Tab-separated table of N, CA and C in Angstrom:
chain	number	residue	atom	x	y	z
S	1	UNK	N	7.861	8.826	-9.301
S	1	UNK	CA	6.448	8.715	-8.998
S	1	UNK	C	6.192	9.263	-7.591
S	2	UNK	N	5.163	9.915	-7.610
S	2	UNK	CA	4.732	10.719	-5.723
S	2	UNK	C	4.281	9.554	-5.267
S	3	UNK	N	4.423	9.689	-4.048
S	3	UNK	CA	4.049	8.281	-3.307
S	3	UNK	C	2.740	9.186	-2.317
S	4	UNK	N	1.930	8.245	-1.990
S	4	UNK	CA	0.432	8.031	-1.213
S	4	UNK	C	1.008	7.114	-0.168
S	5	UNK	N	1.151	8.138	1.290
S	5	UNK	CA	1.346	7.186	2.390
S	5	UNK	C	0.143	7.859	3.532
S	6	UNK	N	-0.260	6.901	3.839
S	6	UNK	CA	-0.867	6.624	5.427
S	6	UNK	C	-0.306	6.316	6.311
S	7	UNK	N	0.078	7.073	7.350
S	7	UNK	CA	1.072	7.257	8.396
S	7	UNK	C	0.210	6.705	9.475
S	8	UNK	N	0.367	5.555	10.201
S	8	UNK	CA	0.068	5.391	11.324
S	8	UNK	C	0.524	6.626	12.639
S	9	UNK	N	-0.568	6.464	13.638
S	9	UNK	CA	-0.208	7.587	14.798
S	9	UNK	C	1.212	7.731	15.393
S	10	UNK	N	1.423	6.166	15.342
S	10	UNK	CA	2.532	5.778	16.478
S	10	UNK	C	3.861	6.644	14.907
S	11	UNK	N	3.705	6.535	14.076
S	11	UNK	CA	4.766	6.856	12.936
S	11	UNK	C	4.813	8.816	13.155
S	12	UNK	N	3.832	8.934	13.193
S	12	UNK	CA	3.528	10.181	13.317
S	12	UNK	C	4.215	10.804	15.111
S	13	UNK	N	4.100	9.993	16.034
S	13	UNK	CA	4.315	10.442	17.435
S	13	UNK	C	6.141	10.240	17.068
S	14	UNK	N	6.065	9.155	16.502
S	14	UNK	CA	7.980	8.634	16.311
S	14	UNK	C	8.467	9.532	16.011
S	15	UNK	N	8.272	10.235	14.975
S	15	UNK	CA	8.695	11.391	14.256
S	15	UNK	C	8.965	12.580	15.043
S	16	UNK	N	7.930	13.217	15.750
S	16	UNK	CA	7.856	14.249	16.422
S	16	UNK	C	9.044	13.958	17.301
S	17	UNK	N	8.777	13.125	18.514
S	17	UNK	CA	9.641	12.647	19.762
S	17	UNK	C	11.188	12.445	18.910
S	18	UNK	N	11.214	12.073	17.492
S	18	UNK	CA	12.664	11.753	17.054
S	18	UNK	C	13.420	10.561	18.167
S	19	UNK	N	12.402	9.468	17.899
S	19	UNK	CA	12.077	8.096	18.945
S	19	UNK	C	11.932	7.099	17.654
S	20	UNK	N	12.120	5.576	18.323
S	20	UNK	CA	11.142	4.479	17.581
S	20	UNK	C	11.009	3.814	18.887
S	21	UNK	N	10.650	2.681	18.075
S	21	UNK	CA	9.640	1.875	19.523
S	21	UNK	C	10.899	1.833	20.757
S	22	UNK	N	10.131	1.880	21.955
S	22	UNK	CA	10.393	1.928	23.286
S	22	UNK	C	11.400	3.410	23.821
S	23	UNK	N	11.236	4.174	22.799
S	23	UNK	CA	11.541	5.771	22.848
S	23	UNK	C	13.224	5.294	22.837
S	24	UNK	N	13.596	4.455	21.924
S	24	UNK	CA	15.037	4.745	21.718
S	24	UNK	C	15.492	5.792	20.933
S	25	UNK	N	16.251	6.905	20.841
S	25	UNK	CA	16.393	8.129	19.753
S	25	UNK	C	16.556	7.408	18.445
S	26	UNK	N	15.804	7.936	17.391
S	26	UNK	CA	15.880	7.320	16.461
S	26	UNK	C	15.493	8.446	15.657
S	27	UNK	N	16.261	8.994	14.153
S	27	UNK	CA	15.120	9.952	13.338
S	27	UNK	C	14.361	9.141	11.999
S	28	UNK	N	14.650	7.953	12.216
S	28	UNK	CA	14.000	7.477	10.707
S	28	UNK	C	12.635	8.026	10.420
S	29	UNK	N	11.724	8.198	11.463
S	29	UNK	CA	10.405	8.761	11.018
S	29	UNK	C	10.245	10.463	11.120
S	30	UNK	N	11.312	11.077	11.571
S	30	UNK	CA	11.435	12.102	11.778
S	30	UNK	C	11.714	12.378	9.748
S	31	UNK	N	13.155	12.029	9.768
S	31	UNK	CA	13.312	11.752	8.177
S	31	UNK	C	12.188	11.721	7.173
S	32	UNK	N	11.842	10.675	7.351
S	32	UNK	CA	10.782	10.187	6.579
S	32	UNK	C	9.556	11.690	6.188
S	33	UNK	N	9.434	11.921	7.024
S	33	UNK	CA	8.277	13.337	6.616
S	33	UNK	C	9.156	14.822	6.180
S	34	UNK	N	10.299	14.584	6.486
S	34	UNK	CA	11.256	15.400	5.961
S	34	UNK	C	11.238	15.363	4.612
S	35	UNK	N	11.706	14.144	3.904
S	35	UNK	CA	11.498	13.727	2.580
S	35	UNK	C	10.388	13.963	1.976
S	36	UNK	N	9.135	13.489	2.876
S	36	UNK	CA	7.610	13.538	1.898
S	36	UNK	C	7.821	14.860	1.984
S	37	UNK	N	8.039	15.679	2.523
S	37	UNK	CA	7.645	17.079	2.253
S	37	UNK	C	8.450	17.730	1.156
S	38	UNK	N	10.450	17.411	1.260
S	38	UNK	CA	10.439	17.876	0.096
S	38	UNK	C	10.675	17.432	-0.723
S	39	UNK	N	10.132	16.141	-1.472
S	39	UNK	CA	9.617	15.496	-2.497
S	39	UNK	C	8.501	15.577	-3.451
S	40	UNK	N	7.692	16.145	-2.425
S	40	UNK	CA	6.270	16.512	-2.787
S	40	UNK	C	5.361	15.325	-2.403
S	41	UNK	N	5.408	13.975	-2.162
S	41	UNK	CA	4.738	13.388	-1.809
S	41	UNK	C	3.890	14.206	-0.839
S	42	UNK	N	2.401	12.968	-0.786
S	42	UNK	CA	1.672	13.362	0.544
S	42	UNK	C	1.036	11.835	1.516
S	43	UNK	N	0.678	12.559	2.746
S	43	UNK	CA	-0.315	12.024	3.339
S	43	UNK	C	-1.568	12.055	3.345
S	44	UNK	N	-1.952	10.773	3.238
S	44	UNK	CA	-3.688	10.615	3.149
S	44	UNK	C	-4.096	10.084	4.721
S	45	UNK	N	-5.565	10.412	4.930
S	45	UNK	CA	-5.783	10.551	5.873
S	45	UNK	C	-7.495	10.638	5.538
S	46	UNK	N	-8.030	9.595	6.821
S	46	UNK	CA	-9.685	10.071	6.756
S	46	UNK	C	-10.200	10.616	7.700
S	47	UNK	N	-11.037	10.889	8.218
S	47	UNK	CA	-11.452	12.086	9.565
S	47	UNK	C	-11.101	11.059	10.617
S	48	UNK	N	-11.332	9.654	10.723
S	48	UNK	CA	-10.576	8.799	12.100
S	48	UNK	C	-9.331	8.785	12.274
S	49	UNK	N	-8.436	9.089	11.650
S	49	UNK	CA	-7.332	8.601	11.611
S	49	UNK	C	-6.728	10.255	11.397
S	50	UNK	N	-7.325	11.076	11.212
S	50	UNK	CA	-7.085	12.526	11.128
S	50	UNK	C	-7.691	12.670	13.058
S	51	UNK	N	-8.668	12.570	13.603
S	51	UNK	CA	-9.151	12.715	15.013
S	51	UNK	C	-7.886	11.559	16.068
S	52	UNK	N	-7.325	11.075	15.581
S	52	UNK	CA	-6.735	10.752	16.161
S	52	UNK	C	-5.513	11.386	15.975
S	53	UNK	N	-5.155	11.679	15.160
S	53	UNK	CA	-3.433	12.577	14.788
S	53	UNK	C	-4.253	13.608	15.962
S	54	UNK	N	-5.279	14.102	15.865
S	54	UNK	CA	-4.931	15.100	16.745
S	54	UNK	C	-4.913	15.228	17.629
S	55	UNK	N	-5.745	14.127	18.759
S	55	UNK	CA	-5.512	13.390	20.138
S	55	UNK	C	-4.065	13.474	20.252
S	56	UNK	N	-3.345	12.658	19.686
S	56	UNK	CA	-2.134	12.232	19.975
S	56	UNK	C	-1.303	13.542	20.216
S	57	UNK	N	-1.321	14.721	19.161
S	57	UNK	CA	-0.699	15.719	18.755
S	57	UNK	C	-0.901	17.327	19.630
S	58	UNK	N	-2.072	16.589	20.492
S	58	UNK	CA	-2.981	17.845	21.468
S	58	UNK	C	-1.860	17.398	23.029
S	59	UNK	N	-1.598	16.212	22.991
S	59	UNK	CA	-0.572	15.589	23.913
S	59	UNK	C	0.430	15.964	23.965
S	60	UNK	N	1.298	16.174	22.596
S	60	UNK	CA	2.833	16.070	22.569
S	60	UNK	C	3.047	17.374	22.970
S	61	UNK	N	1.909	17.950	22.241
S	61	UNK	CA	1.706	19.826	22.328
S	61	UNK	C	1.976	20.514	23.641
S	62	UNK	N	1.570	19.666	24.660
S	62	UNK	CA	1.325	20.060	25.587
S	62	UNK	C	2.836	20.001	26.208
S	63	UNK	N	3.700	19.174	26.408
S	63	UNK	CA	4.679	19.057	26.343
S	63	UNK	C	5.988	20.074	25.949
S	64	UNK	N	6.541	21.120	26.577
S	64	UNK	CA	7.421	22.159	26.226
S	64	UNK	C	8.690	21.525	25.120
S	65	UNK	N	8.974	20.364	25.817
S	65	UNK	CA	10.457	20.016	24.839
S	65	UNK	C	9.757	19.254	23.326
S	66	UNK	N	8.478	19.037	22.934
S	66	UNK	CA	8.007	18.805	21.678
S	66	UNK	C	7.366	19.410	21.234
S	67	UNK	N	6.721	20.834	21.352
S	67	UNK	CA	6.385	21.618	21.036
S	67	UNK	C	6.663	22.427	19.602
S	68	UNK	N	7.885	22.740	19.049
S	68	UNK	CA	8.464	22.936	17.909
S	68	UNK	C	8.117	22.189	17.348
S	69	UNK	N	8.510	20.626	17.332
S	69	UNK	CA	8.477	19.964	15.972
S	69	UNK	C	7.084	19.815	15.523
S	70	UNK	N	6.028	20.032	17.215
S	70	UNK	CA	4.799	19.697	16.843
S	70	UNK	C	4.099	20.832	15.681
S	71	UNK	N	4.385	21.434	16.008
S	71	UNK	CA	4.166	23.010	15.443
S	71	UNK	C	4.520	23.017	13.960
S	72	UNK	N	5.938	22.230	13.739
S	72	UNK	CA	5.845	22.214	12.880
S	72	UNK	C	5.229	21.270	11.597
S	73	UNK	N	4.719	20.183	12.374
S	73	UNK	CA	4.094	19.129	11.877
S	73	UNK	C	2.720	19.453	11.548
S	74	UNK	N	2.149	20.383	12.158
S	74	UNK	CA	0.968	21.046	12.195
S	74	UNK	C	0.688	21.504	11.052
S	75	UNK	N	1.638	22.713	10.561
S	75	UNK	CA	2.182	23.796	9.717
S	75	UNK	C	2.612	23.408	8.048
S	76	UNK	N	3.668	21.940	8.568
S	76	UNK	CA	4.089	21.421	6.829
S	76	UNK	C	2.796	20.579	6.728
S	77	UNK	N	2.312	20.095	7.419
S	77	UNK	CA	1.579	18.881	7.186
S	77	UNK	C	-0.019	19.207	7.203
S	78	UNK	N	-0.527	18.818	8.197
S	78	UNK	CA	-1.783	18.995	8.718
S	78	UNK	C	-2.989	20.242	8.365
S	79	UNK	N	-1.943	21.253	8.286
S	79	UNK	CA	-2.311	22.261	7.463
S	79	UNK	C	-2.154	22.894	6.249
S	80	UNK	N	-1.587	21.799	5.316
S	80	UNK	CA	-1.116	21.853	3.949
S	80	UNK	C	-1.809	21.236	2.958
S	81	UNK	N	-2.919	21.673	2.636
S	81	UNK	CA	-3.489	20.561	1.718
S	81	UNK	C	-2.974	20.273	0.718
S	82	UNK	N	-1.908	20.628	0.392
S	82	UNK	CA	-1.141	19.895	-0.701
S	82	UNK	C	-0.380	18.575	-0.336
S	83	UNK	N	0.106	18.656	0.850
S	83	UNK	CA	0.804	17.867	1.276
S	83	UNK	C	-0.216	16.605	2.477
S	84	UNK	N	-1.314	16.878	3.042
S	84	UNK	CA	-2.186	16.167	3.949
S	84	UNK	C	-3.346	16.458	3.216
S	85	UNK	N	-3.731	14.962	2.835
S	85	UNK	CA	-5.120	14.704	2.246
S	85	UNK	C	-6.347	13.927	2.785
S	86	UNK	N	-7.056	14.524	2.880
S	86	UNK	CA	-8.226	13.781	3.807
S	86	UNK	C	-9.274	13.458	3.354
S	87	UNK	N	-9.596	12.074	3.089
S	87	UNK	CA	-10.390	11.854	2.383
S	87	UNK	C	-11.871	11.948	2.757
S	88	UNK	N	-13.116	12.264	2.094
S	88	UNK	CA	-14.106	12.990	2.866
S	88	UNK	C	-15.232	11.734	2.349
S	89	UNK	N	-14.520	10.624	1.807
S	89	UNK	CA	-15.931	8.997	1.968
S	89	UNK	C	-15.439	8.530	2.881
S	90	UNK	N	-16.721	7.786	3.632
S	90	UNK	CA	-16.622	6.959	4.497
S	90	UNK	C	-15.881	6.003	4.133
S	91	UNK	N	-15.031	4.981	5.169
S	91	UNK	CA	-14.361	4.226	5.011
S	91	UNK	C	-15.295	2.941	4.420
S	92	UNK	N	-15.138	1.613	3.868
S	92	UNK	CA	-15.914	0.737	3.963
S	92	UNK	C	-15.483	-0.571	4.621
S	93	UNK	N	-16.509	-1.000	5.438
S	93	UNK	CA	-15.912	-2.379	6.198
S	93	UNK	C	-15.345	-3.214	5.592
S	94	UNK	N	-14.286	-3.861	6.443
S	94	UNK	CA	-13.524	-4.947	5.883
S	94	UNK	C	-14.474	-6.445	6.035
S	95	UNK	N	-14.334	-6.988	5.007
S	95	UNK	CA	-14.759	-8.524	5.267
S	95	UNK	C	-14.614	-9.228	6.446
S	96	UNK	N	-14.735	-9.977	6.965
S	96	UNK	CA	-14.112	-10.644	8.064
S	96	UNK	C	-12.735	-11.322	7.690
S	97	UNK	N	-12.972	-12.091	6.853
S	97	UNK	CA	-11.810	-13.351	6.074
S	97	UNK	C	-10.540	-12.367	5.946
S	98	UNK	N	-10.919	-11.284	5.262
S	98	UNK	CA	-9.878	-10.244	4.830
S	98	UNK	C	-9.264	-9.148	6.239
S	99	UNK	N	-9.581	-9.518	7.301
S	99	UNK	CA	-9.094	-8.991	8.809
S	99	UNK	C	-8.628	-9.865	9.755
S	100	UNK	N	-8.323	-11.051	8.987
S	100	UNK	CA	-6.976	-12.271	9.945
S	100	UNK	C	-6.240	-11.105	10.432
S	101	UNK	N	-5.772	-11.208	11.570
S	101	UNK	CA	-4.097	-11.005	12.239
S	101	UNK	C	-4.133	-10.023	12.258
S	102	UNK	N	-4.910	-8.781	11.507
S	102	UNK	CA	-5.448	-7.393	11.777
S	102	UNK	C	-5.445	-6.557	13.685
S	103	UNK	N	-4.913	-6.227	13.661
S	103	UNK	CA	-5.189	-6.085	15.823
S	103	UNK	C	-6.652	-5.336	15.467
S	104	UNK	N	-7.171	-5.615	16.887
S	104	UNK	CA	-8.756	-4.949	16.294
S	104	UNK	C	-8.846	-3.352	16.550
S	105	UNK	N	-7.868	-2.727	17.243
S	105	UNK	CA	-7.593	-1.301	18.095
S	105	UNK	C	-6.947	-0.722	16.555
S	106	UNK	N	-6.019	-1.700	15.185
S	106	UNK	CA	-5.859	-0.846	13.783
S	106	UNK	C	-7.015	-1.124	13.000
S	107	UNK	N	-8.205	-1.632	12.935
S	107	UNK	CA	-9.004	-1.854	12.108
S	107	UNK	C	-9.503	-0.321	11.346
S	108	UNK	N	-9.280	0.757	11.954
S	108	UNK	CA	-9.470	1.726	11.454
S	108	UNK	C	-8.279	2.426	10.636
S	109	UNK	N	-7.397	1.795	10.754
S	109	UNK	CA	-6.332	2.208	9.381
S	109	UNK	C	-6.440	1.548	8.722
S	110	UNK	N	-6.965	0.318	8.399
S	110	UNK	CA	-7.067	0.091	7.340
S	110	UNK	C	-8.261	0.327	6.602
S	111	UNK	N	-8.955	0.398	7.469
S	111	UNK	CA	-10.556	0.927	6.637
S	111	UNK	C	-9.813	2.254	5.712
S	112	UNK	N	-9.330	2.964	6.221
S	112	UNK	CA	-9.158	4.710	5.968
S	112	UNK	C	-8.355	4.013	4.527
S	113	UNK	N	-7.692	2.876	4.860
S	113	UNK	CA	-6.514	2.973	3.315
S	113	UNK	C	-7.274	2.464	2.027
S	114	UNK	N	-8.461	1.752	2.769
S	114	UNK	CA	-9.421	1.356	1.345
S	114	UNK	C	-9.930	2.258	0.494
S	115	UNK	N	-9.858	3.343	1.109
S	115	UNK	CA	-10.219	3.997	0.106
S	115	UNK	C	-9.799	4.643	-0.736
S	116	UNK	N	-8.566	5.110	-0.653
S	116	UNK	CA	-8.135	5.215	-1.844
S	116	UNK	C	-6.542	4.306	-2.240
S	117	UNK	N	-6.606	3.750	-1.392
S	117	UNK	CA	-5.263	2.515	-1.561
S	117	UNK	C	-3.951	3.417	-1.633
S	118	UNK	N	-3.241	4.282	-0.034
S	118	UNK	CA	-2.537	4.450	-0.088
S	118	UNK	C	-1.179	3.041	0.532
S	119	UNK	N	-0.512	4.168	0.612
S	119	UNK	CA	0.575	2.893	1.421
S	119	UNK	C	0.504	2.896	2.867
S	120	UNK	N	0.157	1.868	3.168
S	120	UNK	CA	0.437	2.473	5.306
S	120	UNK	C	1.965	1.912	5.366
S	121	UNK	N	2.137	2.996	6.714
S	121	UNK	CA	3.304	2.996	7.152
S	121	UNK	C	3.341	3.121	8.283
S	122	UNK	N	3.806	1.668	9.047
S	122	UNK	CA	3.364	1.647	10.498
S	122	UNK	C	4.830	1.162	11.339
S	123	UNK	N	4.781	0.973	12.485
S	123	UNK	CA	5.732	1.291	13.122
S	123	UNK	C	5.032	0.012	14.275
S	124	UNK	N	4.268	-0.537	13.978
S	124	UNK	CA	3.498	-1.385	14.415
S	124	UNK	C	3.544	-3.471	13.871
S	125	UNK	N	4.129	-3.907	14.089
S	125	UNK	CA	5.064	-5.411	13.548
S	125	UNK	C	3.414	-6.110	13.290
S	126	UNK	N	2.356	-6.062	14.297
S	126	UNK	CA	0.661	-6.767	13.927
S	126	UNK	C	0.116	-6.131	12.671
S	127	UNK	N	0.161	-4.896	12.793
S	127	UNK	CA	-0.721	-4.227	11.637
S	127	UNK	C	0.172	-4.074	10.142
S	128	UNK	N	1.387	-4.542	10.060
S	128	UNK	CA	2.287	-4.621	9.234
S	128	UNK	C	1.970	-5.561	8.698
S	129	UNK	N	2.716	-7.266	9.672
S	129	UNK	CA	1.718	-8.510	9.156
S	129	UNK	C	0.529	-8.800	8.880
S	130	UNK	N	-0.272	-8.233	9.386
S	130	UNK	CA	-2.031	-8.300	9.066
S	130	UNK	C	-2.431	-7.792	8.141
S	131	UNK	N	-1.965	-6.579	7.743
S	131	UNK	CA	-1.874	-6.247	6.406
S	131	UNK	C	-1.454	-6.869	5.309
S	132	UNK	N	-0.049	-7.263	5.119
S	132	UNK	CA	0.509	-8.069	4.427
S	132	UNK	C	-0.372	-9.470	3.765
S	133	UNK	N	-0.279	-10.093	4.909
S	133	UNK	CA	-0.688	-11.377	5.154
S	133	UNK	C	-2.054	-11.471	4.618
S	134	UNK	N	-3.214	-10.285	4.362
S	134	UNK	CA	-4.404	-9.747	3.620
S	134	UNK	C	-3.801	-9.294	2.517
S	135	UNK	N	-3.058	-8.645	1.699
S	135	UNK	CA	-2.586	-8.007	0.842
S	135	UNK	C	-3.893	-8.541	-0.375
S	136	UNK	N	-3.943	-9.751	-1.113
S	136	UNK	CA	-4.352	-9.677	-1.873
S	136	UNK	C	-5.927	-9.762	-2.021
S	137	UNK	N	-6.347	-9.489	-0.563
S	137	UNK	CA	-7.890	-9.782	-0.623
S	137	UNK	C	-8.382	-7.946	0.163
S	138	UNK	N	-7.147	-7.221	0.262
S	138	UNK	CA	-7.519	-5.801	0.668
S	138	UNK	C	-7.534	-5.422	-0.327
S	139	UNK	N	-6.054	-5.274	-1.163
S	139	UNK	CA	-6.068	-4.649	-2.251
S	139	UNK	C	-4.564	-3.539	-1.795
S	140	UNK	N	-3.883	-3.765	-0.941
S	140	UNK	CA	-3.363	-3.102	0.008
S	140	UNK	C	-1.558	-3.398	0.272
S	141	UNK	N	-0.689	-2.766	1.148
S	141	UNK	CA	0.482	-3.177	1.252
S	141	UNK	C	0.823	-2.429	2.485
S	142	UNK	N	1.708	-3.113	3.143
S	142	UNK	CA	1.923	-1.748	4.783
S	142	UNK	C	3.335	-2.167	4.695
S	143	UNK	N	4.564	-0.914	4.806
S	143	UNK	CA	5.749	-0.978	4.777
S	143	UNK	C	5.820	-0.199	6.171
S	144	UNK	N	7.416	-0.732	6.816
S	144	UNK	CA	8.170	0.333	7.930
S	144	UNK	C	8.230	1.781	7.391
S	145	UNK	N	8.556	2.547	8.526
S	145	UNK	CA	9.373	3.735	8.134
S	145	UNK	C	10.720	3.422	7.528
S	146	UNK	N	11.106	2.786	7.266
S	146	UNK	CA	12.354	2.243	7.081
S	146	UNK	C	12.122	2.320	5.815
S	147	UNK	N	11.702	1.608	5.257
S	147	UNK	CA	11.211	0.946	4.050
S	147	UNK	C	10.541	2.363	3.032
S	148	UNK	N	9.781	2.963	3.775
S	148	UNK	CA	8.742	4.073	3.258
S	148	UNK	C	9.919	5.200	3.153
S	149	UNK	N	10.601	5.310	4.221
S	149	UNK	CA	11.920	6.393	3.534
S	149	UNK	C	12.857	6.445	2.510
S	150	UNK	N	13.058	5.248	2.205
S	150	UNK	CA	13.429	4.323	0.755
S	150	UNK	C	12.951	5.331	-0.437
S	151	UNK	N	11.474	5.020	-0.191
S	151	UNK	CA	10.666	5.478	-1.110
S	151	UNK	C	10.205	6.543	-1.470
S	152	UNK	N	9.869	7.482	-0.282
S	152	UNK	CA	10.535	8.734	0.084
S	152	UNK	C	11.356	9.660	-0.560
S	153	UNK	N	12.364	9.300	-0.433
S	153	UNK	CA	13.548	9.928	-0.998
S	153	UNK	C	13.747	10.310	-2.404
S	154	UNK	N	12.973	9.275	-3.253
S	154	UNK	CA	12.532	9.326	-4.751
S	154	UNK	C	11.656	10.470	-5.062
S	155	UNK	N	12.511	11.630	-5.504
S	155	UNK	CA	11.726	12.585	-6.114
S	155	UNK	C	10.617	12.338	-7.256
């Protein structure tokens, strides 16, 4: 089965840098988009959460020693509509009840995943649990890179 993931920023910066949290070298998220790509899976994405990949990505850019991978993240991804999907409805607000434990700085990934109920994949331990911990009143599920490379890997 193709998998539908929503990549948080910080999953997306991990990757590039070939980092996880506190910039220890790590490639699991590097991996991870390795796989979606040649698996065929994709990324979904809504214009907030797309304006922010590119904040983040206008940064790394700038940067000589991340430059390549950015380039190439640009190239497999961002500019692949087969592979990066952007969804063009507005997100719709979350309930209140259904945004316990939510941090309020991710409230916009999860809006973006309502709509078409991909998987997020965050790199983020609040927006993981807050998700979760909502699961059955979003409609929703948020796994690690860890976890999402698992899944990944499944042609």
């Amino acid at each position: 089965m193709k998998q539908r993931f929503l990549l948080d920023v910080m999953v997306v910066m991990f990757a590039i840098k070939e980092v996880y949290e506190g910039d220890v070298p790590d490639r699991t998220c590097a991996v991870l988009l390795d796989c979606i790509a040649e698996n065929c899976h994709g990324i979904v994405s809504d214009r907030e959460v797309r304006r922010r990949y590119d904040i983040r990505i206008s940064e790394l850019f700038a940067q000589p020693s991340y430059q390549v991978r950015t380039a190439l993240f640009l190239t497999g991804f961002v500019h692949n509509s087969q592979k990066f999907i952007i969804e063009g409805a507005d997100p719709p607000e979350i309930r209140p009840d259904a945004a316990r434990g939510i941090p309020p700085e991710d409230i916009y990934v999860v809006r973006a995943a309502l709509i078409s109920r991909p998987i997020i994949v965050t790199a983020e331990r609040r927006l993981l649990n807050g998700v979760n911990r909502n699961a059955a009143a979003l409609g929703l599920r948020a796994i690690t890179p860890a976890d999402a490379l698992e899944l990944a890997k499944q042609r």
